[in-house]
Every structure is written in C-alpha cells, then in structure tokens.
Amino acid sequence: MPLLDFLDPRAVLPALRVNGKKQALQELASQAALLTGLTDDAIYEALLQRERLGSTGIGEGIAIPHGKLPGLTRIFGLVARLEKPVDFEALDGQPVDVLFLLLAPEGAGADHLKALARVARVLREPGLIERVRATRDATALYAIMTELPKAA
C-alpha cells in the first residue's frame, strides 16, 4: 500500500508558477476543485481560515496547507513543487517551494490529524525533499511521494 494513499496521481503539480502565498493557495484550491467536485471558493476559504490561525509552513521550504470541508467524502491530497520559492510566513522564516495540500471531510477528526502526521513524516524522510525538488515530471513526483523508501 502506498504511504500517501490519499494522493491522487492527477493531483501532482511538478512546476507550479505563482507569485506569492495567496496565489499558491488559489492555484491549489482550483486544482483540488477539479478533482473533488467542491468549489474553488470553498476550498480557498477553508485554506485561508486555517492560515489565519498560523502559517502551515513547517520549515525547510515545506508547507502543508490543510482544511476540513463539508461535502468531501474522503481525505484528499495534492502535491505541488513551485518553480520559485515564495514567502509563506513559515516557522523558520524560509521561503516555501514544496506544498502538500490536505483536505478532509468535515467530520474526519483523528483521521485528519493522522493524515497530517503521515504527510509531515514522509516529507521529512532523508533525501526525499531533495528528490522532489530535483524533478519536473508529474509521474516521477507521484512515485516519490507514494512509494515506500527502498531498503539500502
């Protein structure tokens, strides 16, 4: 079973061009809307609401914007690598170039938190983020994010 089994192969943006945090969130919301059937606005508002509580930039150039939405039937993930890093008001003050969008059904509770923890753990795997940054190919990026690390 893939480690991030909630990442859809169509939800991979290997070279997203944005000028800032708001535009990044808007682009993520637009892409997620196409794949979830929810509206761009509903997703974007949920993401903004969460960002108002504090940045989802976790450091080392990584952000995990997330939210819970009514009408969503399962946990949904989308990964994006930005062409140029943007200021995301991250905890370490570093600009962000890797984003993992996580959306959960409104009543997901602990499942939402477990999924967030899983994403954070995967993104902290030694060498993984360098591989993400090195690829411009959606298929390769999907494979990096969903395959268990090979035993050395």
PDB file of C-alpha atoms in Angstrom:
ATOM      1  CA  MET A   1       0.000   0.000   0.000  1.00  0.00           C
ATOM      2  CA  PRO A   2       1.376   3.454  -0.846  1.00  0.00           C
ATOM      3  CA  LEU A   3       2.393   5.551   2.131  1.00  0.00           C
ATOM      4  CA  LEU A   4       0.278   8.519   0.982  1.00  0.00           C
ATOM      5  CA  ASP A   5      -2.624   6.558  -0.491  1.00  0.00           C
ATOM      6  CA  PHE A   6      -4.845   9.665  -0.452  1.00  0.00           C
ATOM      7  CA  LEU A   7      -2.639  11.374  -3.085  1.00  0.00           C
ATOM      8  CA  ASP A   8      -4.383  11.169  -6.465  1.00  0.00           C
ATOM      9  CA  PRO A   9      -1.993  10.631  -9.434  1.00  0.00           C
ATOM     10  CA  ARG A  10      -3.772  13.548 -11.161  1.00  0.00           C
ATOM     11  CA  ALA A  11      -3.123  15.792  -8.141  1.00  0.00           C
ATOM     12  CA  VAL A  12       0.558  16.398  -8.824  1.00  0.00           C
ATOM     13  CA  LEU A  13       1.867  19.787  -9.953  1.00  0.00           C
ATOM     14  CA  PRO A  14       5.615  19.453 -10.606  1.00  0.00           C
ATOM     15  CA  ALA A  15       6.323  23.024 -11.780  1.00  0.00           C
ATOM     16  CA  LEU A  16       3.696  25.456 -10.456  1.00  0.00           C
ATOM     17  CA  ARG A  17       4.326  29.146 -11.156  1.00  0.00           C
ATOM     18  CA  VAL A  18       2.993  31.542  -8.524  1.00  0.00           C
ATOM     19  CA  ASN A  19       3.991  34.946  -7.185  1.00  0.00           C
ATOM     20  CA  GLY A  20       3.069  34.524  -3.533  1.00  0.00           C
ATOM     21  CA  LYS A  21       1.273  32.623  -0.812  1.00  0.00           C
ATOM     22  CA  LYS A  22      -2.276  33.720  -1.735  1.00  0.00           C
ATOM     23  CA  GLN A  23      -1.788  32.840  -5.383  1.00  0.00           C
ATOM     24  CA  ALA A  24      -0.314  29.469  -4.380  1.00  0.00           C
ATOM     25  CA  LEU A  25      -3.368  28.723  -2.223  1.00  0.00           C
ATOM     26  CA  GLN A  26      -5.705  29.839  -5.037  1.00  0.00           C
ATOM     27  CA  GLU A  27      -3.960  27.543  -7.532  1.00  0.00           C
ATOM     28  CA  LEU A  28      -4.078  24.609  -5.118  1.00  0.00           C
ATOM     29  CA  ALA A  29      -7.784  25.279  -4.486  1.00  0.00           C
ATOM     30  CA  SER A  30      -8.504  25.424  -8.242  1.00  0.00           C
ATOM     31  CA  GLN A  31      -6.726  22.146  -8.928  1.00  0.00           C
ATOM     32  CA  ALA A  32      -8.353  20.437  -5.937  1.00  0.00           C
ATOM     33  CA  ALA A  33     -11.795  21.676  -7.039  1.00  0.00           C
ATOM     34  CA  LEU A  34     -11.382  19.955 -10.410  1.00  0.00           C
ATOM     35  CA  LEU A  35     -10.674  16.628  -8.718  1.00  0.00           C
ATOM     36  CA  THR A  36     -13.019  16.760  -5.708  1.00  0.00           C
ATOM     37  CA  GLY A  37     -16.153  18.372  -7.154  1.00  0.00           C
ATOM     38  CA  LEU A  38     -16.036  21.095  -4.492  1.00  0.00           C
ATOM     39  CA  THR A  39     -15.836  24.767  -5.460  1.00  0.00           C
ATOM     40  CA  ASP A  40     -12.567  26.713  -5.697  1.00  0.00           C
ATOM     41  CA  ASP A  41     -14.017  29.294  -3.316  1.00  0.00           C
ATOM     42  CA  ALA A  42     -14.988  26.784  -0.625  1.00  0.00           C
ATOM     43  CA  ILE A  43     -11.540  25.204  -0.666  1.00  0.00           C
ATOM     44  CA  TYR A  44      -9.713  28.536  -0.792  1.00  0.00           C
ATOM     45  CA  GLU A  45     -11.753  29.904   2.131  1.00  0.00           C
ATOM     46  CA  ALA A  46     -11.034  26.796   4.220  1.00  0.00           C
ATOM     47  CA  LEU A  47      -7.310  27.178   3.496  1.00  0.00           C
ATOM     48  CA  LEU A  48      -7.325  30.893   4.322  1.00  0.00           C
ATOM     49  CA  GLN A  49      -9.202  30.247   7.554  1.00  0.00           C
ATOM     50  CA  ARG A  50      -6.524  27.737   8.594  1.00  0.00           C
ATOM     51  CA  GLU A  51      -3.676  30.096   7.612  1.00  0.00           C
ATOM     52  CA  ARG A  52      -5.181  32.810   9.837  1.00  0.00           C
ATOM     53  CA  LEU A  53      -4.541  30.516  12.819  1.00  0.00           C
ATOM     54  CA  GLY A  54      -0.860  30.358  11.876  1.00  0.00           C
ATOM     55  CA  SER A  55       1.213  29.524   8.845  1.00  0.00           C
ATOM     56  CA  THR A  56       1.182  25.948   7.608  1.00  0.00           C
ATOM     57  CA  GLY A  57       4.795  26.480   6.506  1.00  0.00           C
ATOM     58  CA  ILE A  58       6.539  23.858   8.645  1.00  0.00           C
ATOM     59  CA  GLY A  59      10.097  24.834   7.742  1.00  0.00           C
ATOM     60  CA  GLU A  60      12.835  23.740   5.352  1.00  0.00           C
ATOM     61  CA  GLY A  61      10.856  25.087   2.363  1.00  0.00           C
ATOM     62  CA  ILE A  62       7.795  22.916   3.042  1.00  0.00           C
ATOM     63  CA  ALA A  63       4.158  23.860   3.710  1.00  0.00           C
ATOM     64  CA  ILE A  64       1.150  21.658   4.366  1.00  0.00           C
ATOM     65  CA  PRO A  65      -1.948  23.817   3.821  1.00  0.00           C
ATOM     66  CA  HIS A  66      -4.994  21.905   5.016  1.00  0.00           C
ATOM     67  CA  GLY A  67      -8.638  22.145   5.939  1.00  0.00           C
ATOM     68  CA  LYS A  68     -11.867  20.281   6.577  1.00  0.00           C
ATOM     69  CA  LEU A  69     -14.771  20.698   4.207  1.00  0.00           C
ATOM     70  CA  PRO A  70     -18.416  19.638   4.163  1.00  0.00           C
ATOM     71  CA  GLY A  71     -19.276  17.622   1.060  1.00  0.00           C
ATOM     72  CA  LEU A  72     -15.905  15.894   0.888  1.00  0.00           C
ATOM     73  CA  THR A  73     -16.242  12.116   1.197  1.00  0.00           C
ATOM     74  CA  ARG A  74     -12.603  11.121   1.703  1.00  0.00           C
ATOM     75  CA  ILE A  75      -9.216  12.556   2.591  1.00  0.00           C
ATOM     76  CA  PHE A  76      -7.652  14.187  -0.468  1.00  0.00           C
ATOM     77  CA  GLY A  77      -4.032  15.122  -1.092  1.00  0.00           C
ATOM     78  CA  LEU A  78      -2.313  17.221  -3.734  1.00  0.00           C
ATOM     79  CA  VAL A  79       1.407  17.915  -4.042  1.00  0.00           C
ATOM     80  CA  ALA A  80       2.991  20.905  -5.774  1.00  0.00           C
ATOM     81  CA  ARG A  81       6.583  21.904  -6.396  1.00  0.00           C
ATOM     82  CA  LEU A  82       6.912  25.605  -7.075  1.00  0.00           C
ATOM     83  CA  GLU A  83       9.105  26.971  -9.867  1.00  0.00           C
ATOM     84  CA  LYS A  84      10.292  29.710  -7.478  1.00  0.00           C
ATOM     85  CA  PRO A  85      10.057  29.680  -3.678  1.00  0.00           C
ATOM     86  CA  VAL A  86       7.563  32.114  -2.128  1.00  0.00           C
ATOM     87  CA  ASP A  87       7.256  33.675   1.312  1.00  0.00           C
ATOM     88  CA  PHE A  88       4.779  31.543   3.272  1.00  0.00           C
ATOM     89  CA  GLU A  89       5.419  33.061   6.698  1.00  0.00           C
ATOM     90  CA  ALA A  90       6.939  29.695   7.626  1.00  0.00           C
ATOM     91  CA  LEU A  91       8.058  28.936  11.159  1.00  0.00           C
ATOM     92  CA  ASP A  92      11.738  29.136  10.187  1.00  0.00           C
ATOM     93  CA  GLY A  93      11.303  32.243   8.001  1.00  0.00           C
ATOM     94  CA  GLN A  94      12.462  30.366   4.886  1.00  0.00           C
ATOM     95  CA  PRO A  95      10.546  30.624   1.596  1.00  0.00           C
ATOM     96  CA  VAL A  96       8.478  27.597   0.552  1.00  0.00           C
ATOM     97  CA  ASP A  97       8.808  25.629  -2.677  1.00  0.00           C
ATOM     98  CA  VAL A  98       7.097  22.332  -1.795  1.00  0.00           C
ATOM     99  CA  LEU A  99       3.424  22.284  -0.850  1.00  0.00           C
ATOM    100  CA  PHE A 100       1.237  19.373   0.128  1.00  0.00           C
ATOM    101  CA  LEU A 101      -2.463  20.248   0.211  1.00  0.00           C
ATOM    102  CA  LEU A 102      -4.524  18.050   2.509  1.00  0.00           C
ATOM    103  CA  LEU A 103      -8.318  18.211   2.580  1.00  0.00           C
ATOM    104  CA  ALA A 104     -10.512  16.130   4.855  1.00  0.00           C
ATOM    105  CA  PRO A 105     -14.247  15.611   5.337  1.00  0.00           C
ATOM    106  CA  GLU A 106     -15.756  17.889   7.963  1.00  0.00           C
ATOM    107  CA  GLY A 107     -16.175  15.077  10.493  1.00  0.00           C
ATOM    108  CA  ALA A 108     -12.771  13.441   9.880  1.00  0.00           C
ATOM    109  CA  GLY A 109     -11.425  14.254  13.362  1.00  0.00           C
ATOM    110  CA  ALA A 110      -8.493  11.992  14.214  1.00  0.00           C
ATOM    111  CA  ASP A 111      -8.164  10.707  10.631  1.00  0.00           C
ATOM    112  CA  HIS A 112      -7.346  14.254   9.515  1.00  0.00           C
ATOM    113  CA  LEU A 113      -4.636  14.558  12.177  1.00  0.00           C
ATOM    114  CA  LYS A 114      -3.213  11.127  11.334  1.00  0.00           C
ATOM    115  CA  ALA A 115      -3.047  12.072   7.643  1.00  0.00           C
ATOM    116  CA  LEU A 116      -1.297  15.356   8.509  1.00  0.00           C
ATOM    117  CA  ALA A 117       1.240  13.486  10.625  1.00  0.00           C
ATOM    118  CA  ARG A 118       1.816  10.992   7.803  1.00  0.00           C
ATOM    119  CA  VAL A 119       2.459  13.780   5.278  1.00  0.00           C
ATOM    120  CA  ALA A 120       4.882  15.526   7.636  1.00  0.00           C
ATOM    121  CA  ARG A 121       6.703  12.236   8.298  1.00  0.00           C
ATOM    122  CA  VAL A 122       7.024  11.439   4.578  1.00  0.00           C
ATOM    123  CA  LEU A 123       8.283  14.939   3.758  1.00  0.00           C
ATOM    124  CA  ARG A 124      10.945  14.588   6.457  1.00  0.00           C
ATOM    125  CA  GLU A 125      12.267  11.274   5.061  1.00  0.00           C
ATOM    126  CA  PRO A 126      16.024  11.644   4.470  1.00  0.00           C
ATOM    127  CA  GLY A 127      16.687  12.582   0.848  1.00  0.00           C
ATOM    128  CA  LEU A 128      13.034  12.739  -0.170  1.00  0.00           C
ATOM    129  CA  ILE A 129      12.659  16.510  -0.374  1.00  0.00           C
ATOM    130  CA  GLU A 130      15.824  16.760  -2.489  1.00  0.00           C
ATOM    131  CA  ARG A 131      14.313  14.226  -4.924  1.00  0.00           C
ATOM    132  CA  VAL A 132      11.073  16.227  -5.007  1.00  0.00           C
ATOM    133  CA  ARG A 133      12.985  19.419  -5.768  1.00  0.00           C
ATOM    134  CA  ALA A 134      15.019  17.716  -8.497  1.00  0.00           C
ATOM    135  CA  THR A 135      12.063  16.516 -10.586  1.00  0.00           C
ATOM    136  CA  ARG A 136       9.897  18.354 -13.087  1.00  0.00           C
ATOM    137  CA  ASP A 137       7.938  15.228 -14.029  1.00  0.00           C
ATOM    138  CA  ALA A 138       4.486  14.553 -12.567  1.00  0.00           C
ATOM    139  CA  THR A 139       4.782  10.755 -12.767  1.00  0.00           C
ATOM    140  CA  ALA A 140       8.169  10.795 -11.034  1.00  0.00           C
ATOM    141  CA  LEU A 141       6.910  13.202  -8.362  1.00  0.00           C
ATOM    142  CA  TYR A 142       3.887  10.974  -7.700  1.00  0.00           C
ATOM    143  CA  ALA A 143       6.181   7.946  -7.356  1.00  0.00           C
ATOM    144  CA  ILE A 144       8.478   9.787  -4.924  1.00  0.00           C
ATOM    145  CA  MET A 145       5.514  10.740  -2.718  1.00  0.00           C
ATOM    146  CA  THR A 146       3.744   7.374  -2.708  1.00  0.00           C
ATOM    147  CA  GLU A 147       6.387   4.662  -2.736  1.00  0.00           C
ATOM    148  CA  LEU A 148       7.952   3.337   0.418  1.00  0.00           C
ATOM    149  CA  PRO A 149      11.676   4.075   0.614  1.00  0.00           C
ATOM    150  CA  LYS A 150      13.870   1.292  -0.759  1.00  0.00           C
ATOM    151  CA  ALA A 151      15.905  -0.594   1.813  1.00  0.00           C
ATOM    152  CA  ALA A 152      19.589   0.264   1.497  1.00  0.00           C
TER     153      ALA A 152
END
